[in-house]
Coordinates of C-alpha atoms in Angstrom, one line a residue:
M268 CA 0.0 0.0 0.0
L269 CA 1.2 3.5 -0.9
S270 CA 2.0 6.0 1.9
M271 CA -0.9 8.2 0.9
Q272 CA -3.3 5.3 0.8
A273 CA -2.2 4.3 4.3
K274 CA -2.5 7.8 5.6
Y275 CA -6.0 8.2 4.2
C276 CA -7.2 4.9 5.6
D277 CA -5.6 5.7 9.0
Y278 CA -7.4 9.1 8.9
L279 CA -10.7 7.4 8.2
E280 CA -10.2 4.9 10.9
K281 CA -9.5 7.6 13.4
V282 CA -12.4 9.8 12.4
E283 CA -14.6 6.7 12.6
N284 CA -13.4 6.0 16.0
E285 CA -14.0 9.5 17.2
L286 CA -17.7 9.1 16.1
K287 CA -18.0 5.7 17.8
I288 CA -17.3 7.5 21.1
L289 CA -20.5 9.5 20.5
D290 CA -22.6 6.4 20.2
L291 CA -24.3 7.5 16.9
H292 CA -27.1 5.6 15.3
S293 CA -25.9 3.2 12.5
E294 CA -27.8 5.1 9.8
T295 CA -25.9 8.3 10.7
T296 CA -22.5 6.6 10.5
Q297 CA -23.4 5.0 7.2
S298 CA -24.1 8.4 5.8
F299 CA -20.4 9.1 6.0
K300 CA -19.4 6.1 3.7
F301 CA -16.2 5.1 5.6
D302 CA -16.3 1.5 4.1
E303 CA -16.8 2.8 0.6
F304 CA -13.9 5.4 0.9
K305 CA -11.5 2.8 2.4
E306 CA -12.3 0.2 -0.2
A307 CA -11.9 2.7 -3.0
I308 CA -8.7 4.1 -1.7
I309 CA -7.1 0.6 -1.0
N310 CA -8.1 -0.8 -4.4
K311 CA -7.3 2.2 -6.5
E312 CA -5.1 1.3 -9.5
L313 CA -3.0 3.9 -11.3
T314 CA -3.2 3.1 -15.0
I315 CA -0.7 4.5 -17.4
P316 CA -1.7 4.0 -21.1
V317 CA 1.0 4.0 -23.7
V318 CA -0.4 5.6 -26.9
G319 CA 0.9 6.2 -30.4
A320 CA 0.6 5.0 -34.0
F321 CA 0.9 1.3 -34.7
S322 CA 4.4 1.7 -35.9
A323 CA 5.6 4.0 -33.1
G324 CA 7.4 1.2 -31.2
K325 CA 5.2 1.1 -28.1
S326 CA 5.7 -2.7 -27.6
S327 CA 9.4 -2.5 -28.1
F328 CA 9.5 0.5 -25.7
I329 CA 7.7 -1.5 -23.0
N330 CA 9.7 -4.7 -23.7
S331 CA 12.9 -2.8 -23.2
F332 CA 11.7 -1.7 -19.8
L333 CA 10.6 -5.2 -18.8
G334 CA 14.0 -6.6 -20.0
K335 CA 12.4 -9.3 -22.0
D336 CA 10.2 -9.5 -25.2
Y337 CA 6.9 -10.3 -23.6
L338 CA 4.9 -8.2 -26.1
S339 CA 4.9 -9.3 -29.7
V340 CA 6.2 -6.6 -32.1
N341 CA 4.7 -8.5 -35.1
I342 CA 1.0 -8.0 -34.1
T343 CA -1.0 -6.6 -37.0
P344 CA -3.3 -3.5 -36.5
E345 CA -6.3 -5.9 -37.0
T346 CA -5.4 -7.9 -33.9
A347 CA -4.1 -5.1 -31.6
I348 CA -5.8 -5.0 -28.2
A349 CA -5.2 -3.0 -25.1
T350 CA -2.9 -5.0 -22.8
E351 CA -2.5 -4.3 -19.1
L352 CA 0.9 -5.4 -17.7
R353 CA 0.6 -6.4 -14.0
Y354 CA 3.0 -8.1 -11.6
S355 CA 2.2 -11.5 -10.3
A356 CA 4.3 -14.5 -9.1
D357 CA 1.9 -16.7 -11.0
E358 CA 2.1 -15.8 -14.7
K359 CA -1.2 -15.9 -16.6
I360 CA -3.4 -14.1 -19.1
E361 CA -6.9 -12.8 -18.3
A362 CA -9.0 -11.8 -21.3
I363 CA -11.9 -9.5 -20.3
A364 CA -15.1 -9.8 -22.2
S365 CA -17.6 -6.9 -22.8
S366 CA -19.6 -8.1 -19.8
G367 CA -16.5 -7.7 -17.6
S368 CA -16.0 -11.4 -17.0
P369 CA -12.5 -12.8 -17.3
T370 CA -11.3 -15.9 -19.1
T371 CA -8.0 -17.2 -17.9
Y372 CA -5.2 -18.5 -20.4
E373 CA -1.8 -19.8 -20.0
I374 CA 1.0 -17.4 -20.7
T375 CA 2.1 -19.5 -23.7
E376 CA -1.4 -18.9 -25.3
M377 CA -0.7 -15.2 -25.9
A378 CA -0.8 -15.6 -29.7
S379 CA -4.1 -17.4 -29.5
V380 CA -5.6 -14.8 -27.3
I381 CA -4.4 -12.0 -29.6
S382 CA -6.0 -13.8 -32.7
K383 CA -9.4 -13.6 -30.9
S384 CA -8.9 -9.9 -29.9
E385 CA -12.3 -8.9 -31.3
Q386 CA -14.0 -10.9 -28.6
F387 CA -12.5 -9.0 -25.7
K388 CA -12.4 -5.4 -24.3
F389 CA -8.8 -5.7 -23.1
I390 CA -6.4 -8.3 -21.6
R391 CA -4.4 -8.4 -18.4
L392 CA -1.0 -9.9 -18.7
Y393 CA 0.4 -11.1 -15.3
L394 CA 4.1 -11.4 -15.3
N395 CA 6.7 -12.4 -12.7
N396 CA 8.8 -9.4 -13.5
A397 CA 10.9 -7.4 -11.1
N398 CA 10.5 -4.2 -13.0
L399 CA 6.7 -4.4 -13.0
K400 CA 6.8 -5.1 -9.3
S401 CA 9.0 -2.1 -8.6
I402 CA 6.5 0.4 -10.2
A403 CA 3.4 -0.9 -8.5
P404 CA 0.6 0.3 -8.2
L405 CA 1.4 1.9 -11.6
I406 CA 0.0 -0.3 -14.4
L407 CA 1.3 0.2 -17.9
V408 CA -1.1 -0.4 -20.8
D409 CA 0.0 -1.2 -24.3
M410 CA -2.8 0.5 -26.3
P411 CA -3.9 -0.4 -29.8
G412 CA -2.2 1.9 -32.4
L413 CA -4.0 5.1 -33.5
N414 CA -4.3 3.4 -36.9
S415 CA -5.8 0.2 -35.6
P416 CA -9.3 -0.7 -36.9
M417 CA -11.8 1.9 -35.4
D418 CA -13.8 -0.7 -33.3
L419 CA -10.7 -1.9 -31.5
H420 CA -9.3 1.6 -31.0
N421 CA -12.6 3.1 -29.9
R422 CA -13.1 0.3 -27.4
A423 CA -9.7 1.0 -25.8
I424 CA -10.3 4.8 -25.8
I425 CA -13.6 4.4 -24.0
E426 CA -12.2 1.9 -21.5
Y427 CA -9.2 3.9 -20.6
I428 CA -10.5 7.5 -20.7
E429 CA -11.7 6.8 -17.2
K430 CA -9.0 4.5 -16.0
G431 CA -6.0 6.4 -17.3
V432 CA -4.3 8.6 -14.7
Y433 CA -1.3 9.6 -16.9
Y434 CA -0.3 8.9 -20.5
L435 CA 2.9 8.1 -22.2
V436 CA 2.8 9.3 -25.9
L437 CA 5.1 8.0 -28.6
T438 CA 5.7 9.4 -32.0
S439 CA 8.2 7.7 -34.4
I440 CA 11.1 9.7 -35.9
E441 CA 9.9 8.2 -39.2
E442 CA 6.6 10.2 -38.9
G443 CA 8.5 13.3 -37.9
T444 CA 5.4 15.3 -37.1
L445 CA 2.2 15.2 -35.1
T446 CA -0.4 13.6 -37.3
R447 CA -4.0 14.8 -37.1
S448 CA -4.9 11.7 -35.4
M449 CA -2.3 12.2 -32.7
V450 CA -3.4 15.8 -32.2
R451 CA -6.9 14.6 -31.6
Q452 CA -5.8 12.1 -29.1
L453 CA -3.7 14.6 -27.2
L454 CA -6.6 17.1 -27.2
D455 CA -8.9 14.3 -25.8
I456 CA -6.3 13.6 -23.0
K457 CA -6.1 17.3 -22.2
E458 CA -9.8 17.8 -22.2
F459 CA -10.2 15.7 -19.0
G460 CA -7.3 17.2 -17.2
K461 CA -4.9 14.2 -17.7
D462 CA -1.2 14.8 -18.1
F463 CA 1.3 13.0 -20.4
S464 CA 5.0 12.6 -21.3
F465 CA 6.1 12.7 -24.9
F466 CA 8.7 10.4 -26.5
L467 CA 10.2 10.5 -29.9
S468 CA 11.1 6.9 -30.8
K469 CA 13.5 5.3 -33.2
T470 CA 15.9 8.2 -33.1
N471 CA 18.8 5.8 -34.0
L472 CA 17.4 5.9 -37.6
R473 CA 18.3 9.6 -38.1
S474 CA 21.3 11.8 -37.5
E475 CA 21.6 13.8 -34.3
K476 CA 21.0 17.0 -36.3
E477 CA 17.8 15.6 -37.9
V478 CA 16.5 14.5 -34.5
E479 CA 17.0 17.9 -33.0
E480 CA 15.2 19.5 -35.9
I481 CA 12.2 17.1 -35.7
K482 CA 12.1 17.6 -31.9
Q483 CA 11.9 21.4 -32.3
N484 CA 9.1 21.0 -34.9
L485 CA 7.1 18.7 -32.5
L486 CA 7.6 21.2 -29.6
E487 CA 6.2 24.0 -31.8
Q488 CA 3.3 21.8 -32.9
I489 CA 2.4 20.8 -29.2
N490 CA 2.5 24.5 -28.3
D491 CA 0.4 25.5 -31.2
Y492 CA -2.3 22.8 -30.9
L493 CA -2.4 22.2 -27.1
E494 CA -1.0 25.6 -25.8
M495 CA 1.3 23.9 -23.5
S496 CA 5.1 23.2 -23.3
K497 CA 6.5 19.7 -23.1
E498 CA 9.8 18.1 -22.9
I499 CA 10.5 15.6 -25.7
V500 CA 12.5 12.6 -24.7
S501 CA 14.4 10.9 -27.4
I502 CA 14.6 7.1 -27.3
D503 CA 16.3 4.5 -29.6
D504 CA 15.6 0.8 -29.8
N505 CA 16.5 0.5 -26.1
G506 CA 14.2 3.0 -24.4
G507 CA 13.6 1.1 -21.2
D508 CA 16.1 3.2 -19.2
N509 CA 14.2 6.4 -20.3
L510 CA 10.9 4.8 -19.3
R511 CA 12.2 3.8 -15.9
K512 CA 13.5 7.3 -15.2
L513 CA 10.2 8.8 -16.1
L514 CA 8.2 6.4 -14.0
D515 CA 10.5 7.1 -11.1
K516 CA 9.5 10.7 -11.4
I517 CA 5.8 10.0 -11.3
D518 CA 4.7 10.3 -7.7
P519 CA 1.9 7.7 -7.1
D520 CA 1.1 9.3 -3.7
E521 CA 0.4 12.6 -5.4
L522 CA -1.9 10.8 -7.9
I523 CA -3.8 9.2 -5.1
E524 CA -4.1 12.7 -3.3
N525 CA -5.4 14.3 -6.6
I526 CA -8.1 11.6 -6.8
F527 CA -9.3 11.4 -3.3
A528 CA -8.6 14.8 -1.5
N529 CA -11.7 16.6 -2.7
P530 CA -14.1 13.8 -2.0
L531 CA -12.6 13.5 1.5
K532 CA -13.0 17.2 2.1
D533 CA -16.7 16.9 1.2
Q534 CA -17.1 14.0 3.6
F535 CA -15.4 16.1 6.3
F536 CA -17.9 18.9 5.7
T537 CA -20.8 16.4 6.1
I538 CA -19.4 15.0 9.3
S539 CA -18.6 18.4 10.9
D540 CA -22.0 19.8 9.9
S541 CA -23.7 16.8 11.5
I542 CA -21.8 17.3 14.8
N543 CA -22.5 21.0 14.8
T544 CA -26.2 20.5 14.2
A545 CA -26.3 18.0 17.1
I546 CA -24.4 20.5 19.4
S547 CA -27.0 23.2 18.6
S548 CA -29.9 20.8 19.1
F549 CA -28.7 19.9 22.6
S550 CA -29.2 23.6 23.6
K551 CA -32.8 23.7 22.3
T552 CA -36.1 22.7 23.7
K553 CA -38.0 19.6 22.5
N554 CA -40.6 21.9 20.7
E555 CA -37.7 23.7 18.9
N556 CA -36.1 20.4 17.8
E557 CA -39.5 19.1 16.6
E558 CA -40.0 22.3 14.6
S559 CA -36.6 21.8 13.1
L560 CA -37.3 18.2 12.1
Q561 CA -40.6 19.3 10.5
I562 CA -38.9 22.0 8.4
L563 CA -36.1 19.6 7.4
E564 CA -38.7 16.9 6.5
S565 CA -40.7 19.4 4.5
S566 CA -37.6 20.6 2.8
L567 CA -36.7 17.0 1.9
N568 CA -40.1 16.4 0.5
N569 CA -40.0 19.6 -1.5
L570 CA -36.6 18.5 -2.9
I571 CA -37.9 15.2 -4.0
D572 CA -40.9 16.9 -5.7
E573 CA -38.5 19.3 -7.4
K574 CA -36.4 16.4 -8.6
K575 CA -39.4 14.6 -10.1
R576 CA -40.5 18.0 -11.7
L577 CA -37.1 18.5 -13.3
I578 CA -36.9 15.0 -14.5
Q579 CA -40.4 15.1 -16.0
E580 CA -40.3 18.7 -17.5
T581 CA -36.6 19.4 -18.1
T582 CA -35.2 16.3 -19.7
D583 CA -37.2 16.4 -22.9
Q584 CA -36.3 20.0 -23.5
Y585 CA -32.7 19.6 -22.6
T586 CA -32.4 16.3 -24.5
N587 CA -33.3 18.0 -27.8
I588 CA -31.1 21.0 -27.2
N589 CA -28.1 18.9 -26.3
V590 CA -28.5 16.3 -29.0
D591 CA -28.6 19.2 -31.4
L592 CA -25.4 20.6 -29.9
I593 CA -23.6 17.3 -30.3
V594 CA -24.9 16.7 -33.9
E595 CA -23.9 20.2 -34.9
K596 CA -20.4 19.9 -33.3
I597 CA -19.9 16.5 -35.2
G598 CA -21.0 18.2 -38.4
R599 CA -18.7 21.2 -37.9
K600 CA -15.7 19.0 -37.1
L601 CA -16.3 16.8 -40.1
L602 CA -16.7 19.9 -42.4
D603 CA -13.5 21.4 -40.9
N604 CA -11.6 18.3 -41.9
A605 CA -13.3 17.8 -45.3
D606 CA -10.0 18.1 -47.1
E607 CA -8.4 15.4 -45.0
L608 CA -11.4 13.1 -45.6
A609 CA -11.3 13.7 -49.3
N610 CA -7.5 12.9 -49.4
K611 CA -8.3 9.6 -47.4
A612 CA -11.0 8.8 -49.9
L613 CA -8.8 9.4 -52.9
S614 CA -6.2 7.1 -51.4
S615 CA -8.8 4.3 -51.9
D616 CA -8.2 3.1 -48.3
Q617 CA -11.7 2.7 -46.9
D618 CA -10.5 1.5 -43.5
E619 CA -8.3 4.6 -43.0
L620 CA -11.2 6.8 -44.0
K621 CA -13.5 5.1 -41.6
N622 CA -10.9 5.4 -38.8
T623 CA -10.5 9.1 -39.5
I624 CA -14.2 9.8 -39.5
S625 CA -14.6 7.8 -36.3
E626 CA -11.8 9.8 -34.6
I627 CA -13.3 13.2 -35.6
V628 CA -16.7 12.1 -34.3
R629 CA -15.1 10.8 -31.0
H630 CA -13.2 14.1 -30.4
A631 CA -16.4 16.1 -31.2
V632 CA -18.5 14.1 -28.7
I633 CA -15.8 14.3 -26.0
Y634 CA -15.4 18.0 -26.3
E635 CA -19.2 18.8 -26.5
M636 CA -20.3 16.3 -23.8
K637 CA -17.8 17.8 -21.4
K638 CA -19.3 21.2 -21.9
I639 CA -22.8 19.8 -21.7
V640 CA -22.2 18.0 -18.4
D641 CA -20.5 21.1 -16.9
N642 CA -23.2 23.5 -17.9
F643 CA -26.2 21.3 -17.2
S644 CA -24.9 20.2 -13.9
D645 CA -24.3 23.8 -12.8
E646 CA -27.8 24.8 -13.9
I647 CA -29.5 21.9 -12.0
V648 CA -27.4 22.5 -8.9
N649 CA -28.5 26.1 -8.9
K650 CA -32.1 25.1 -9.4
F651 CA -32.0 22.9 -6.2
A652 CA -30.1 25.5 -4.2
I653 CA -32.7 28.2 -5.1
K654 CA -35.5 25.8 -4.1
I655 CA -33.9 25.2 -0.7
K656 CA -33.2 29.0 -0.1
E657 CA -36.9 29.7 -0.9
I658 CA -37.8 27.4 2.0
N659 CA -35.0 28.9 4.1
S660 CA -36.4 32.5 3.7
E661 CA -39.4 31.4 5.9
T662 CA -37.4 29.6 8.6
S663 CA -34.7 30.1 11.2
D664 CA -31.2 30.5 9.7
F665 CA -29.9 27.8 11.9
I666 CA -32.1 25.1 10.3
I667 CA -31.0 25.6 6.7
P668 CA -28.4 28.5 6.5
D669 CA -27.7 30.0 3.1
L670 CA -23.9 29.3 3.5
W671 CA -24.7 25.7 4.1
V672 CA -26.8 25.5 0.9
D673 CA -23.9 27.1 -1.0
K674 CA -21.5 24.5 0.4
I675 CA -23.7 21.7 -0.6
A676 CA -24.1 23.2 -4.0
D677 CA -20.4 23.4 -4.4
S678 CA -20.0 19.8 -3.3
A679 CA -22.7 18.6 -5.8
K680 CA -21.0 20.4 -8.7
K681 CA -17.7 18.7 -7.7
I682 CA -19.4 15.3 -7.7
A683 CA -21.1 15.9 -11.0
N684 CA -17.8 16.8 -12.7
Y685 CA -15.6 14.4 -10.8
T686 CA -13.1 12.9 -13.2
D687 CA -12.3 9.6 -11.5
S688 CA -14.6 6.5 -11.4
S689 CA -13.1 4.8 -8.2
I690 CA -15.7 5.6 -5.7
K691 CA -18.5 5.2 -8.3
K692 CA -17.3 1.8 -9.1
I693 CA -16.9 0.7 -5.5
I694 CA -20.4 1.8 -4.7
E695 CA -21.8 0.0 -7.8
D696 CA -19.9 -3.2 -6.8
R697 CA -21.4 -3.0 -3.3
K698 CA -24.9 -2.6 -4.5
G699 CA -27.2 -5.5 -3.6
R700 CA -24.9 -6.8 -0.8
S701 CA -26.9 -7.7 2.3
D702 CA -24.4 -6.0 4.6
T703 CA -24.5 -2.6 2.9
G704 CA -27.5 -1.1 4.7
N705 CA -29.0 2.0 3.3
M706 CA -26.6 2.5 0.3
Y707 CA -26.5 5.9 -1.2
K708 CA -27.0 6.4 -4.9
T709 CA -24.2 5.9 -7.2
I710 CA -22.0 8.9 -8.0
T711 CA -22.4 9.7 -11.6
T712 CA -19.2 11.3 -13.0
A713 CA -18.5 13.5 -16.0
L714 CA -16.4 10.6 -17.5
S715 CA -19.1 7.9 -16.9
I716 CA -21.7 10.2 -18.5
L717 CA -19.4 10.7 -21.4
S718 CA -18.7 7.1 -21.9
N719 CA -22.4 6.3 -21.8
V720 CA -23.1 8.7 -24.7
L721 CA -19.8 8.2 -26.6
N722 CA -20.1 4.5 -26.8
P723 CA -23.5 4.3 -28.6
V724 CA -22.6 7.3 -30.8
L725 CA -19.4 5.5 -32.1
E726 CA -21.3 2.2 -32.4
L727 CA -23.9 4.0 -34.7
V728 CA -21.0 5.5 -36.7
I729 CA -19.4 2.1 -37.1
V730 CA -22.6 0.5 -38.3
F731 CA -23.5 3.4 -40.6
L732 CA -20.1 4.2 -42.1
P733 CA -19.9 1.3 -44.6
N734 CA -23.0 2.4 -46.4
V735 CA -21.9 6.1 -46.7
I736 CA -18.3 5.2 -47.5
N737 CA -19.5 2.9 -50.3
M738 CA -21.2 6.0 -51.9
L739 CA -17.7 7.6 -52.3
F740 CA -16.1 4.6 -53.8
K741 CA -18.9 3.7 -56.1
N742 CA -18.1 4.5 -59.7
S743 CA -14.7 5.5 -58.4
N744 CA -13.3 6.1 -61.9
E745 CA -15.7 9.0 -62.3
Q746 CA -14.9 10.5 -59.0
R747 CA -11.2 10.8 -58.8
Q748 CA -11.1 14.6 -58.6
K749 CA -10.7 15.9 -55.1
E750 CA -13.5 18.6 -55.3
A751 CA -16.0 16.0 -56.5
V752 CA -15.1 13.7 -53.6
K753 CA -15.1 16.6 -51.1
S754 CA -18.5 17.7 -52.4
K755 CA -19.9 14.2 -51.9
I756 CA -18.5 14.1 -48.4
M757 CA -20.1 17.5 -47.5
T758 CA -23.4 16.9 -49.1
E759 CA -24.1 13.2 -48.5
V760 CA -21.7 11.6 -46.0
I761 CA -21.7 14.3 -43.3
P762 CA -25.5 14.9 -43.4
G763 CA -26.0 11.2 -43.3
I764 CA -23.9 10.8 -40.2
K765 CA -25.6 13.7 -38.5
S766 CA -29.0 12.4 -39.3
N767 CA -28.2 8.9 -38.1
V768 CA -26.8 10.3 -34.7
R769 CA -29.8 12.8 -34.3
N770 CA -32.3 10.0 -34.9
N771 CA -30.8 7.4 -32.5
I772 CA -29.1 9.3 -29.6
P773 CA -32.0 11.1 -27.9
P774 CA -33.0 8.2 -25.6
V775 CA -29.4 7.9 -24.4
M776 CA -29.0 11.5 -23.9
K777 CA -32.3 11.7 -21.9
E778 CA -31.2 8.8 -19.7
Q779 CA -27.9 10.5 -18.9
L780 CA -29.5 13.9 -18.2
T781 CA -32.0 12.2 -15.9
S782 CA -29.1 10.6 -14.1
I783 CA -27.5 14.0 -13.6
I784 CA -30.7 15.4 -12.1
D785 CA -31.2 12.4 -10.0
N786 CA -27.7 12.3 -8.5
I787 CA -27.5 16.0 -7.9
G788 CA -30.9 16.0 -6.2
S789 CA -29.8 13.0 -4.1
R790 CA -26.7 14.9 -2.9
F791 CA -29.0 17.6 -1.5
E792 CA -31.4 15.0 -0.1
E793 CA -28.5 13.2 1.5
A794 CA -27.2 16.4 3.2
I795 CA -30.6 17.3 4.6
T796 CA -31.1 13.8 5.8
V797 CA -27.8 13.9 7.6
R798 CA -28.8 17.1 9.3
K799 CA -32.2 15.7 10.1
E800 CA -30.7 12.6 11.7
A801 CA -28.3 14.8 13.8
V802 CA -31.3 16.7 15.3
A803 CA -33.3 13.5 15.9
E804 CA -30.2 11.8 17.5
A805 CA -29.6 14.7 19.8
Q806 CA -33.3 14.9 20.8
K807 CA -33.4 11.2 21.5
K808 CA -30.4 11.5 23.9
L809 CA -32.0 14.6 25.6
E810 CA -35.1 12.5 26.3
K811 CA -33.2 9.8 28.2
E812 CA -33.3 10.0 31.9
N813 CA -30.2 11.3 33.7
T814 CA -28.7 12.8 30.5
D815 CA -25.9 15.2 31.3
I816 CA -26.5 17.7 28.5
N817 CA -23.2 19.6 29.3
A818 CA -21.3 16.3 29.2
Q819 CA -22.9 15.5 25.8
I820 CA -22.0 18.9 24.4
S821 CA -18.5 18.5 25.6
N822 CA -18.1 15.1 24.1
Y823 CA -19.4 16.3 20.7
K824 CA -17.1 19.4 20.8
N825 CA -14.2 17.3 21.7
A826 CA -14.8 14.9 18.9
L827 CA -15.3 17.7 16.4
S828 CA -12.0 19.3 17.6
N829 CA -10.1 16.0 17.1
I830 CA -11.6 15.5 13.7
N831 CA -10.8 19.1 12.7
T832 CA -7.1 18.5 13.7
L833 CA -7.0 15.2 11.8
A834 CA -8.4 16.8 8.6
N835 CA -6.3 19.9 8.9
N836 CA -3.2 17.9 9.2
L837 CA -3.9 15.6 6.2
I838 CA -6.6 16.6 3.7
F839 CA -6.4 20.4 4.2
K840 CA -2.7 20.4 5.0
I841 CA -2.8 23.4 7.3
E842 CA 0.6 23.8 9.0
G843 CA 0.6 23.9 12.7
A844 CA -3.0 22.5 12.9

């Protein structure tokens, strides 16, 4: 276990112990999700996809690091599949089907597994390799080349857009430039806040002067297209040492912190608010607490009604608007690249043309869906916050203070735009278990929303493309001039793709927008429920005979002080706390 994983788990244990002293009801402690957090933190894997064109030398690069040729360098684009490299004393292969179920093979059956790559999402290659062991929990992934068949490449992109925490990008010296395909890949990586390192491979094939000239050209392209500066590392046919040095610079503890710090801060806010609410309730009369409970219960019911209203009245309207945004974005991106598509068509390579169209569509959907999730989530959060503040205007500021509403709104926005699926996956995995109690709704992240829309869009394109591409190649002898092909792309192919997406995506979009409303509403409901439980818990203790109110208040304040110190030292990093 990493140092930061151990620290976070220790922090959660200590906070949980502080709450146990208060003898809280089990429903209250379940609200704080200690088990889910610990399980997510302990099991978090840090996946490092290695991306590049099929001929960029990714497999050779990884083999050099491993010190042995585990990955075949003779795989064709048609059989390429994302391959996770994991340490294990018992060597084996696990091929993961679309359902997520694994099939185990002997390590000697690698060629057979690769030949059936279309049957799997990805494979896990478990190797008894000291170099893999030394980088754990970092997991290298040999990704299909950018020029692999679009179904294999899209499958890998969708799988690892959520799982990837850092990327290694290779461009061959033979390419000498950033291809449009690579630019789109890098923009997708950047869109979701993921970082990458850039390698120029096969530099032994060019003179030192040529290598420096190409590196300078690449630096300028990265700056122009991505508006960022990057170091370019030159590697020859033995790049393992370069990879080892880079991996040594990646701080897994920092990655863990980036993933879990904000969710833990939100959890701390929920806990501290619950304790403060209870402390205030100890100082109130039974009638005052009952009034608070009634107001909170009324607020909860109003929130539930508001959620139903938004789902019923808003999703149809927003579905049509957002589907149109995606369709128009796809159309504009395809039109912007009409020259490139025409050149691909003139090369008579149908597969390459299909791949390029699929890439452009993928990039357009990623870009537009990120904006849709951000904007729609903010708007829904604000609607819920306004609804609660309307109730608050008629009540005591203690019961539902505006500052508290704003804090919950901020938390809900973070959850809606959270770019890691760890906690979401753990909660999904725990659903249905008899020991989970009152499990809270699954967190829906920006990336999972994207995946749920992107996947069906790309599937539609894959199914639809053969028909529209055939239109370009039909009577090819009459259509060899670029302008004629470009015109056909603009007037028939692009409108056909847009129409196909517009006709088939609305149900998927509506489902995802409904999910956003449901999850954001549930975050507010959860926060009010925690506050309501705190008031009820305090009143229950007040009603017990021989209750020492001052002692109860002192215990709660002491627990809150200890939890504040724990949080300040670790998740807020306040010096001297």
